[in-house]
PDB file of C-alpha atoms in Angstrom:
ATOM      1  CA  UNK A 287     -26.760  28.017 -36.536  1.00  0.00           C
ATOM      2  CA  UNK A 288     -24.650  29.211 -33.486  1.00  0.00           C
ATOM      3  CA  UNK A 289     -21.093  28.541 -33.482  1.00  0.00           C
ATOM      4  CA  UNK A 290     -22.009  26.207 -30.581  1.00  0.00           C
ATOM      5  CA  UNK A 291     -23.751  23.743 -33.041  1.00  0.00           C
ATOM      6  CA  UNK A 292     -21.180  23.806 -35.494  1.00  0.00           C
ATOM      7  CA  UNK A 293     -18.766  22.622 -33.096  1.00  0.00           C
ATOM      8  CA  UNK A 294     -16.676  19.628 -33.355  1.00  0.00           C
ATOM      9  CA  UNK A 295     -18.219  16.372 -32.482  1.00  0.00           C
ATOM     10  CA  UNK A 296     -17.294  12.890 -30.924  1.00  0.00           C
ATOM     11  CA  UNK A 297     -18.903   9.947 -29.868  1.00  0.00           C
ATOM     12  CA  UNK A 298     -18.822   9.386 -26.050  1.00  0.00           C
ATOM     13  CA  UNK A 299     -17.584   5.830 -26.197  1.00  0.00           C
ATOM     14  CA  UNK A 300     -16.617   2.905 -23.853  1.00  0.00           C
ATOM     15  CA  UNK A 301     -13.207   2.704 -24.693  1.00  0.00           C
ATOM     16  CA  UNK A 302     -11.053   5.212 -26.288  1.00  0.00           C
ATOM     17  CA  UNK A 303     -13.076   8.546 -27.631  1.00  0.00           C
ATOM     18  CA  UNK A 304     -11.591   9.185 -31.400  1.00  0.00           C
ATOM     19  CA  UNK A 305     -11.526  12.474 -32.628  1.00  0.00           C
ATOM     20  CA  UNK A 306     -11.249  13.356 -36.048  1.00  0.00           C
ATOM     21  CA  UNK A 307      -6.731  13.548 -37.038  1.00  0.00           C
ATOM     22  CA  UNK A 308      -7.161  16.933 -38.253  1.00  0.00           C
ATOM     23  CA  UNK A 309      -5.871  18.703 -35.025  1.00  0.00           C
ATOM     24  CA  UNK A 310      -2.275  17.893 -33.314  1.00  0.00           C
ATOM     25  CA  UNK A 311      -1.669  15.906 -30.174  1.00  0.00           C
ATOM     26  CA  UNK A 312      -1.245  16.751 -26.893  1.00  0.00           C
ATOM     27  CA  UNK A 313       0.838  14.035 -25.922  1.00  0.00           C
ATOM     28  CA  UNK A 314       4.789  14.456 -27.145  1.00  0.00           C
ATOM     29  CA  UNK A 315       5.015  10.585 -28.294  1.00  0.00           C
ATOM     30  CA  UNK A 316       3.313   9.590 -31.626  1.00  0.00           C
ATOM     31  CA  UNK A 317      -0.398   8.496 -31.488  1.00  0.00           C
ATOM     32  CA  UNK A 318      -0.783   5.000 -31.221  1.00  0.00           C
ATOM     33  CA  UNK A 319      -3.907   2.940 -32.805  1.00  0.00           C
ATOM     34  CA  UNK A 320      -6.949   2.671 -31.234  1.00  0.00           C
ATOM     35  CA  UNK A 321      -8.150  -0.716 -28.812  1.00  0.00           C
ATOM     36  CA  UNK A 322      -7.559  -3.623 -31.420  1.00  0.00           C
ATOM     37  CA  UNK A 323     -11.652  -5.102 -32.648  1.00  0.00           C
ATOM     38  CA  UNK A 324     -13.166  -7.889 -31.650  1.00  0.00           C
ATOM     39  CA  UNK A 325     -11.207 -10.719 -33.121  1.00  0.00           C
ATOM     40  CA  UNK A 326     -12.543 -14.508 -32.529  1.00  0.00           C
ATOM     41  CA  UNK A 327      -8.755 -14.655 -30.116  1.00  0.00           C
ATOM     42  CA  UNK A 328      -9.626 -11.397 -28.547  1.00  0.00           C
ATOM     43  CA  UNK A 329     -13.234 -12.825 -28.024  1.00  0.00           C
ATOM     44  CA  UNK A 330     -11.802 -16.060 -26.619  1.00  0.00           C
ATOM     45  CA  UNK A 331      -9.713 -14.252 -24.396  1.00  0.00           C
ATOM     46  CA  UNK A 332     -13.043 -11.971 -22.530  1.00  0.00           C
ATOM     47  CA  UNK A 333     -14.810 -15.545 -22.421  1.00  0.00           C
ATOM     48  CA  UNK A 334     -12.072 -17.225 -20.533  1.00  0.00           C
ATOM     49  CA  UNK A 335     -12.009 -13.970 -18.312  1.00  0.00           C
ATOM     50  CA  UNK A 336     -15.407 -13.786 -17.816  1.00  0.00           C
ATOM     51  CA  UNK A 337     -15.614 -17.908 -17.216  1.00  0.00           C
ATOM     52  CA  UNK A 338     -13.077 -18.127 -14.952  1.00  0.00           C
ATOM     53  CA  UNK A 339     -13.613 -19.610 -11.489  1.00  0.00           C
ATOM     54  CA  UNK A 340     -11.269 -17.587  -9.909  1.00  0.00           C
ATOM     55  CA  UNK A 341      -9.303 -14.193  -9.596  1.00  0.00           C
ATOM     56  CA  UNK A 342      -5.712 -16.621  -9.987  1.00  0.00           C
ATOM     57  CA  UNK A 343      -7.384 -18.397 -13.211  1.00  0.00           C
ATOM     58  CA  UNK A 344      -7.784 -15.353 -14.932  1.00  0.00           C
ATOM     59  CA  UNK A 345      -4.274 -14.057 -14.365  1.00  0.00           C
ATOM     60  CA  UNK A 346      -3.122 -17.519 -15.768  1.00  0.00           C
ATOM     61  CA  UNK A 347      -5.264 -16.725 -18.504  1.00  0.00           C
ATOM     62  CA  UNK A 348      -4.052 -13.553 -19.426  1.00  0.00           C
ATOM     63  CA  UNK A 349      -0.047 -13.332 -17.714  1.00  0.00           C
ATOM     64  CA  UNK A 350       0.709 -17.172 -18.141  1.00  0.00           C
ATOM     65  CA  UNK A 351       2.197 -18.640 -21.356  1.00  0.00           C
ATOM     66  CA  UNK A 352       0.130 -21.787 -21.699  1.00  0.00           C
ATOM     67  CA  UNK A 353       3.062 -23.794 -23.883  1.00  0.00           C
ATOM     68  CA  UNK A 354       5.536 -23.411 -21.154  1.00  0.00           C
ATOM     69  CA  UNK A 355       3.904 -22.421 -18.203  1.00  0.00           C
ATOM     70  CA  UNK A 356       5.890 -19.620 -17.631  1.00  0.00           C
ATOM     71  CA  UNK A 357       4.898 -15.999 -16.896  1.00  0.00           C
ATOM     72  CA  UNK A 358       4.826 -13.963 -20.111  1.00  0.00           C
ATOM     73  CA  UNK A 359       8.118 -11.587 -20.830  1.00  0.00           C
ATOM     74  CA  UNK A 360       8.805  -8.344 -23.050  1.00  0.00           C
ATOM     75  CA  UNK A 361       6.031  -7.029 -24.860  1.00  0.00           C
ATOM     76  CA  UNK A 362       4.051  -9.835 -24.464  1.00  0.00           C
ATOM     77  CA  UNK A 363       3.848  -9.179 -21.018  1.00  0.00           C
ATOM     78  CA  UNK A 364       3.429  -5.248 -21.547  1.00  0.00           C
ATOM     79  CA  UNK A 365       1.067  -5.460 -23.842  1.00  0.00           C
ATOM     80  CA  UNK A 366      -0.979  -7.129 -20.779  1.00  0.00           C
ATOM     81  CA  UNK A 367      -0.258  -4.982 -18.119  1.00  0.00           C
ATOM     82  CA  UNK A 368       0.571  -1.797 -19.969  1.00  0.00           C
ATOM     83  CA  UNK A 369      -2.173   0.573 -20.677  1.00  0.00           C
ATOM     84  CA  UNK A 370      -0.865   3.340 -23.206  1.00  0.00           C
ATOM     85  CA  UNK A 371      -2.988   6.570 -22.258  1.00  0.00           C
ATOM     86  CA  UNK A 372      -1.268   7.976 -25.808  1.00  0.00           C
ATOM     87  CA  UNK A 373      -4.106   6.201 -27.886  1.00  0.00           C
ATOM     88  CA  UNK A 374      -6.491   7.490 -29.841  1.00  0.00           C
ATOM     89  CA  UNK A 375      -6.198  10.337 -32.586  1.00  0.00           C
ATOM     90  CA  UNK A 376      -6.767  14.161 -31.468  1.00  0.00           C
ATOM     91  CA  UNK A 377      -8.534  17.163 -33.075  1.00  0.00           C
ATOM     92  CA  UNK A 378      -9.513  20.893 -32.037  1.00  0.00           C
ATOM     93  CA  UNK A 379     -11.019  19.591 -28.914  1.00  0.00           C
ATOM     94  CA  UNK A 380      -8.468  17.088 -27.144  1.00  0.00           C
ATOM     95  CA  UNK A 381      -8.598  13.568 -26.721  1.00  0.00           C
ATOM     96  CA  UNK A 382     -10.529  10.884 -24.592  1.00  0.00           C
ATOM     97  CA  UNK A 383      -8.877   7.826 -23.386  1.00  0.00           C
ATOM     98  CA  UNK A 384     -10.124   4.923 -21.451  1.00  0.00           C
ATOM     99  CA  UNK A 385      -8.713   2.381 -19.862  1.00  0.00           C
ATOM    100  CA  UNK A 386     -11.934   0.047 -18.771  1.00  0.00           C
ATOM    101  CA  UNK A 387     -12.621  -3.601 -19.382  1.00  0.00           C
ATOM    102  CA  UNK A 388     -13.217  -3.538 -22.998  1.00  0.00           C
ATOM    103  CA  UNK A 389      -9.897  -1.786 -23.657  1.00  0.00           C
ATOM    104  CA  UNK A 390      -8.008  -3.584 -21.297  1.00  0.00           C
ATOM    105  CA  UNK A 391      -8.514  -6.747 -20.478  1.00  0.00           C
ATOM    106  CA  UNK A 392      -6.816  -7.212 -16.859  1.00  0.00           C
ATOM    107  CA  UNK A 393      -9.248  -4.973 -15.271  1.00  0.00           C
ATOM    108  CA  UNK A 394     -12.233  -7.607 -16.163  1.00  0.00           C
ATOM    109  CA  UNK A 395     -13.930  -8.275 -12.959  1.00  0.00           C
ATOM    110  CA  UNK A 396     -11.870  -5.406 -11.038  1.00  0.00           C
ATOM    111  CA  UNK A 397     -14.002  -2.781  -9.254  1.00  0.00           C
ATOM    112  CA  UNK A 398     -11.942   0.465 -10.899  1.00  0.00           C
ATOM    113  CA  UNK A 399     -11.526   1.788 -14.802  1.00  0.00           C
ATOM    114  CA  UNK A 400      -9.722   5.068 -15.446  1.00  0.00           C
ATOM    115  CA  UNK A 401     -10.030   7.834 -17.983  1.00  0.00           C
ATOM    116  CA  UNK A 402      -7.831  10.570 -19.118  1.00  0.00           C
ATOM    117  CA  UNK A 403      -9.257  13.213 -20.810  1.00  0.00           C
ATOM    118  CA  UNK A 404      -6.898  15.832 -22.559  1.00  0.00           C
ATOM    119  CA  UNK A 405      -8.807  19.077 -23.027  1.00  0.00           C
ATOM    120  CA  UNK A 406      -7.543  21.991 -25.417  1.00  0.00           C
ATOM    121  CA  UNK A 407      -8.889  25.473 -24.500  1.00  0.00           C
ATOM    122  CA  UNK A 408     -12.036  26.265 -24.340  1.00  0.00           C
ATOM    123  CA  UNK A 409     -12.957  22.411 -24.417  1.00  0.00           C
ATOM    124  CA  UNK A 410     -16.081  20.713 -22.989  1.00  0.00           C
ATOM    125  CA  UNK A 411     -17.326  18.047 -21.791  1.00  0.00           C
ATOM    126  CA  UNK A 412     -21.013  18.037 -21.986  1.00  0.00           C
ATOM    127  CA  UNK A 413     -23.617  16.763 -19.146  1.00  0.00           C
ATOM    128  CA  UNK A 414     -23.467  13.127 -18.512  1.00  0.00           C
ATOM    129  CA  UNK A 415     -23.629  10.818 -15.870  1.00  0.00           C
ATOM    130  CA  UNK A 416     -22.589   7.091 -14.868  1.00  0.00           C
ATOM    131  CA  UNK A 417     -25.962   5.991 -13.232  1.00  0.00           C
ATOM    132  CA  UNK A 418     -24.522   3.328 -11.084  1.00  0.00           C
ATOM    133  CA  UNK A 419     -21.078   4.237 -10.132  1.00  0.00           C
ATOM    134  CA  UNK A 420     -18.597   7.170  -7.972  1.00  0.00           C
ATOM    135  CA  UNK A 421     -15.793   9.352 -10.248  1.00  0.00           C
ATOM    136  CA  UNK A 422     -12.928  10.927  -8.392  1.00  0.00           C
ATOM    137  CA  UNK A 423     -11.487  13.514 -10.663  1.00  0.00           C
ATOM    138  CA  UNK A 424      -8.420  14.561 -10.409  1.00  0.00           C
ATOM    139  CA  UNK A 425      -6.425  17.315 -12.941  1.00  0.00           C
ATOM    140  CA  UNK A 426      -3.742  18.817 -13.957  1.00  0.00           C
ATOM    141  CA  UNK A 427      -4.618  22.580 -15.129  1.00  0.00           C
ATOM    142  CA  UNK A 428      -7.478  24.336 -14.689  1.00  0.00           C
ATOM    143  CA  UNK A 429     -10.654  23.135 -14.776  1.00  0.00           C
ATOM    144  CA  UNK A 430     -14.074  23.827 -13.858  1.00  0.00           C
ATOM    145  CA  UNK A 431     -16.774  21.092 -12.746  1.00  0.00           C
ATOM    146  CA  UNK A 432     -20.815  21.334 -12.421  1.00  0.00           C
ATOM    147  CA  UNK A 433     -22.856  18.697 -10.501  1.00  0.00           C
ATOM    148  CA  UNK A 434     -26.046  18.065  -9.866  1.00  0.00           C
ATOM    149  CA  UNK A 435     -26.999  15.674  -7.366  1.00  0.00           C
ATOM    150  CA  UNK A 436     -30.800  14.676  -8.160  1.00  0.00           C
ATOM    151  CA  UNK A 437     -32.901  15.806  -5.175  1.00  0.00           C
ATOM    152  CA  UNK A 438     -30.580  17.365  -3.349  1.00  0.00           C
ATOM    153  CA  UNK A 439     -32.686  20.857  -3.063  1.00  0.00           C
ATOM    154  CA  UNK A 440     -36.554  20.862  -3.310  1.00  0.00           C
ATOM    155  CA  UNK A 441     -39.077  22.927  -4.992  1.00  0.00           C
ATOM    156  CA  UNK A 442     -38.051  26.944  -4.708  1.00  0.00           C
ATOM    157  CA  UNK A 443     -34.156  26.304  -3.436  1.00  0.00           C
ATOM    158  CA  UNK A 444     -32.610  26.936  -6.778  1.00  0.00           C
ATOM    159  CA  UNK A 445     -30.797  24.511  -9.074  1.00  0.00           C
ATOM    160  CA  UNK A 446     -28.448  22.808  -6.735  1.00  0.00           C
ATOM    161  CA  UNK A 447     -25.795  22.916  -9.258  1.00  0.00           C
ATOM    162  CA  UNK A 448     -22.494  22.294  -7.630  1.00  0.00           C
ATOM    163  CA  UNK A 449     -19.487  24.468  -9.094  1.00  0.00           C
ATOM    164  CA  UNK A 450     -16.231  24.407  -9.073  1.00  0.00           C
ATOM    165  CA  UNK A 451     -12.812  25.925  -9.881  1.00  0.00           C
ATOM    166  CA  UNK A 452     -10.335  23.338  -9.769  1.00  0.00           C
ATOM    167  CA  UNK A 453      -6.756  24.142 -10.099  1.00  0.00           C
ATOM    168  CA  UNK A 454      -3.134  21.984 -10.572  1.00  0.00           C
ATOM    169  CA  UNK A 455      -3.572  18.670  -8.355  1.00  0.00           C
ATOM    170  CA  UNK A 456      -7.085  19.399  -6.976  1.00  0.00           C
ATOM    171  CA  UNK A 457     -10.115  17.088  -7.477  1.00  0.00           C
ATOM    172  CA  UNK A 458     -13.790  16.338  -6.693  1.00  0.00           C
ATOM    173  CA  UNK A 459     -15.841  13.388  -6.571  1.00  0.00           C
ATOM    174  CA  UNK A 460     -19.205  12.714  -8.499  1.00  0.00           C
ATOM    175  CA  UNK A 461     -21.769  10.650  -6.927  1.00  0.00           C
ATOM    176  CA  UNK A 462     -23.130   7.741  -8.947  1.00  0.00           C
ATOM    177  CA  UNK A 463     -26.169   9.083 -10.880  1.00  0.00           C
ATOM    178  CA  UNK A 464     -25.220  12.758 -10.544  1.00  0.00           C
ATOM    179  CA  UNK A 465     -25.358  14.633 -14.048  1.00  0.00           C
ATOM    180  CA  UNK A 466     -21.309  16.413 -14.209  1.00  0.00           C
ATOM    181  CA  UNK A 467     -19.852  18.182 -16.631  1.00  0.00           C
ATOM    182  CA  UNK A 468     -15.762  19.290 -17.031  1.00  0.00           C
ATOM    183  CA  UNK A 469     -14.822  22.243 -18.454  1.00  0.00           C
ATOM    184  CA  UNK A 470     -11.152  23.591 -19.242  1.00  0.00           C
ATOM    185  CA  UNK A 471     -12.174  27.352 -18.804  1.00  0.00           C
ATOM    186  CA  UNK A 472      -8.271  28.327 -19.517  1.00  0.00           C
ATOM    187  CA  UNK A 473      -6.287  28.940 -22.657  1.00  0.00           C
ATOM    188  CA  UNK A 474      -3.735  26.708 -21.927  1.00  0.00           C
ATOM    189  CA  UNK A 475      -4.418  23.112 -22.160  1.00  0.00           C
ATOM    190  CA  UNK A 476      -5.575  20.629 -19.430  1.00  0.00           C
ATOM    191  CA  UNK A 477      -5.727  17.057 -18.249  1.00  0.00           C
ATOM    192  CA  UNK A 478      -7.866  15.306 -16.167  1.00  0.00           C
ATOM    193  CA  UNK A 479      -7.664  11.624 -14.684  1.00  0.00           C
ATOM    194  CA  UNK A 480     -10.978  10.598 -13.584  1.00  0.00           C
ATOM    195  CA  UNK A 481     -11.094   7.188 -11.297  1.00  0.00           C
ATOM    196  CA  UNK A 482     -14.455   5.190 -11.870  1.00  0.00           C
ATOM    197  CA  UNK A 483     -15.788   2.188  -9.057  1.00  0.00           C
ATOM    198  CA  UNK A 484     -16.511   0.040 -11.883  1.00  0.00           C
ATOM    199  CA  UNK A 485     -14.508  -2.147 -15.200  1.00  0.00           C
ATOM    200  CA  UNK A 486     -17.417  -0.938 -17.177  1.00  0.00           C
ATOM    201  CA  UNK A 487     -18.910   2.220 -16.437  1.00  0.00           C
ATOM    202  CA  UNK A 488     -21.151   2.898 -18.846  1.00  0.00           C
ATOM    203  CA  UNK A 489     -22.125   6.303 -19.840  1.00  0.00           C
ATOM    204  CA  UNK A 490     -25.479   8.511 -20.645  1.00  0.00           C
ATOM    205  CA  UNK A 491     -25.136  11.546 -22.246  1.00  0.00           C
ATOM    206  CA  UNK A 492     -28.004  14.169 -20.984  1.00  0.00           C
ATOM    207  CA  UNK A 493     -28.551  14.891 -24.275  1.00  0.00           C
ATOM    208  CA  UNK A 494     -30.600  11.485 -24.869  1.00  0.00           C
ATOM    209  CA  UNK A 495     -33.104  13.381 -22.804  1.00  0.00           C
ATOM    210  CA  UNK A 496     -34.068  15.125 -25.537  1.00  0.00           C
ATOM    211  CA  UNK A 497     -34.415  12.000 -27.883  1.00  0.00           C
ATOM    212  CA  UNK A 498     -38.102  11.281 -26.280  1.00  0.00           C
ATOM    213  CA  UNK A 499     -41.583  12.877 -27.782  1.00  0.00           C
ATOM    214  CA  UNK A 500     -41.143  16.506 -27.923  1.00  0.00           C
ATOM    215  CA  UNK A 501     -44.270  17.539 -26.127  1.00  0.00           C
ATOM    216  CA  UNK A 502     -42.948  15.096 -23.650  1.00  0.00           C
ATOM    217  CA  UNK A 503     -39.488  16.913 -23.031  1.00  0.00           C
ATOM    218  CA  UNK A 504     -41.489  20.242 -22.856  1.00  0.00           C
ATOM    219  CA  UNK A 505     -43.568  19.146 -20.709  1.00  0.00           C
ATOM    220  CA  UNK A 506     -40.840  17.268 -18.222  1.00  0.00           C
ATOM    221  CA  UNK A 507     -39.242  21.071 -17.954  1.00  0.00           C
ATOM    222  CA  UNK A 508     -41.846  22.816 -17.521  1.00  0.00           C
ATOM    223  CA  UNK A 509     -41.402  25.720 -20.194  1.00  0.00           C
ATOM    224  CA  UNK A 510     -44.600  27.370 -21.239  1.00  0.00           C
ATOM    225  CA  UNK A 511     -45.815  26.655 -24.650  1.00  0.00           C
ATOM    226  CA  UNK A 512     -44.622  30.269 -25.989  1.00  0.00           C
ATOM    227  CA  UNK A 513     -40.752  29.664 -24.416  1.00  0.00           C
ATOM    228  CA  UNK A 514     -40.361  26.290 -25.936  1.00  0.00           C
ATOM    229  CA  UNK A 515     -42.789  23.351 -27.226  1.00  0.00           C
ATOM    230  CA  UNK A 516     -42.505  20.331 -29.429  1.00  0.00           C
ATOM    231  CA  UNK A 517     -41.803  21.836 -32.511  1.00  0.00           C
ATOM    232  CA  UNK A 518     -38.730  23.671 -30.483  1.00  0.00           C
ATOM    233  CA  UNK A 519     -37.434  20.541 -29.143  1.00  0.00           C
ATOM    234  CA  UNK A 520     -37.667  18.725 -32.563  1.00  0.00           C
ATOM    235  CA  UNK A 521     -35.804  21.963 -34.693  1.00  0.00           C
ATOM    236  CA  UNK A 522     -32.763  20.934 -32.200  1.00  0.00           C
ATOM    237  CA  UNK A 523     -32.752  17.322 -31.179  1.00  0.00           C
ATOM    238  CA  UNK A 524     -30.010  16.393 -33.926  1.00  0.00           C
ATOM    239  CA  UNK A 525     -27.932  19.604 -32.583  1.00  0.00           C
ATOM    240  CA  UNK A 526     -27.170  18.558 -29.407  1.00  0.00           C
ATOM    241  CA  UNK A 527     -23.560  18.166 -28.644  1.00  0.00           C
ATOM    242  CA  UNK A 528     -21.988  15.044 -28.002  1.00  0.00           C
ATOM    243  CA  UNK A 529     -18.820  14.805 -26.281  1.00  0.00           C
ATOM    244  CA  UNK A 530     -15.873  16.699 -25.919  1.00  0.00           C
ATOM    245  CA  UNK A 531     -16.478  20.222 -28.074  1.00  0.00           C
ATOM    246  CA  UNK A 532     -15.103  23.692 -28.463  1.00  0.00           C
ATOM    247  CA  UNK A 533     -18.393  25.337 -26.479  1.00  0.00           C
ATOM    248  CA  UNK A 534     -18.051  28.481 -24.076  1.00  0.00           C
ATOM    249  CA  UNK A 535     -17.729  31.281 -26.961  1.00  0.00           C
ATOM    250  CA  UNK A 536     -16.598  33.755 -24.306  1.00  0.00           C
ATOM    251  CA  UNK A 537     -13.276  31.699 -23.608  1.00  0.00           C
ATOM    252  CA  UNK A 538     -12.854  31.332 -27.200  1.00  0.00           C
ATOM    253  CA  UNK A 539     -13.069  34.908 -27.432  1.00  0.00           C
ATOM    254  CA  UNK A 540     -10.753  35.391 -24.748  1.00  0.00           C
ATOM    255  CA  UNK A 541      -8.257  33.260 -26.174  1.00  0.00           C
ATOM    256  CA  UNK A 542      -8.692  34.363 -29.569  1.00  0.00           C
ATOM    257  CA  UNK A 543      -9.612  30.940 -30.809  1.00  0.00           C
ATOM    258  CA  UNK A 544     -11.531  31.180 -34.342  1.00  0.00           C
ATOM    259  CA  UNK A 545     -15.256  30.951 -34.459  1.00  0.00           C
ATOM    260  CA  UNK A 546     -16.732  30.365 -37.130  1.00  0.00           C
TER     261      UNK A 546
END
């Protein structure tokens, strides 16, 4: 198995993306816990949100203290208006936070979700797209971006993959549907902040593709029996990467990072 496969992996989630604690943290405070669960007050709490009649109701609901009347103070209040990017344990690869509907509740019914995602060197994010909403990435470090807008070039114009090179405080946008990738190419680590149109996202990792009938994926790509064929697509359907993982060799290599 290539050092590829053997990489580190995590779940591409809705809220935050947990990594294994076996690596340390980018950020300089202490890692806080992940999004608290579903509780039957944390479930009340999205009904009323979701229920309410209005935009003013559902600030009430959630910034209001219903035995006084008041507007909440101290960390009641923060804890409502406060989302701490810090969550969420790190390993080898970095860290994926979101703040989206799910993980914090004030942005229920708002049009916009963020997520930061702290990349160590070397550190990908794999092919994915949000089929029904517009990123705007923005980072800090280097970075390198691939898009691919579906039908943007015909038959015979070449892959119409879109790269690249992003640098400190540049960005590029991702049409809804389009299948994107982030790299950090560097050996220093990066951050990006990536601004989504939507509370809720959602998320399909590319890889999925390869969760249908084998002869079915061949066929869709259009490899020749001898190249690759069901039996192919089968030996590596559970090795497909997903999420953020250690993945270009040649910058590990460069940056002396340990393969093994």
């Amino acid at each position: 198995m290539s050092p590829l496969l053997k990489a580190i992996v995590i779940a591409f989630a809705a809220g935050t993306i947990a990594l294994p604690t076996s690596g340390p943290s980018p950020s300089s405070s202490s890692v806080a816990p992940a999004p608290p669960a579903a509780t039957p007050d944390r479930k009340a709490l999205y009904q009323d949100l979701f229920t309410s009649p209005s935009a003013t109701e559902r600030f009430q609901r959630l910034l209001v203290d219903p035995a006084t009347g008041n507007l909440l103070s101290g960390d009641a209040l923060r804890s409502r208006i406060v989302f701490d990017y810090n969550i969420g344990p790190t390993d080898q690869a970095g860290k994926i936070t979101a703040a989206v509907a799910a993980s914090f509740p004030i942005l229920v019914d708002q049009d916009i979700s963020t997520v930061t995602a702290f990349l160590n060197p070397c550190s990908l994010l794999i092919p994915h797209t949000h089929p029904q909403i517009e990123s705007l990435v923005v980072t800090q470090g280097n970075l390198t971006t691939g898009t691919l807008i579906p039908g943007l070039v015909g038959p015979g114009g070449g892959t119409g993959e879109i790269v690249q090179d992003l640098s400190q405080y540049q960005g590029t946008v991702f049409p809804a549907g389009a299948i994107h990738y982030q790299l950090n190419p560097s050996c220093k680590p990066s951050i990006f902040v990536s601004s989504l149109s939507s509370s809720d996202p959602g998320t399909t990792l590319e890889s999925t593709f390869f969760s249908l009938n084998g002869e079915v994926v061949a066929a869709a790509l259009g490899f020749p029996d001898a190249a690759i064929n069901g039996k192919d697509i089968n030996s590596i359907r559970n090795k497909i990467p997903q999420g953020v993982i250690i993945a270009v060799e040649k910058c590990m290599k460069k940056c002396n990072l340990p393969i093994s």
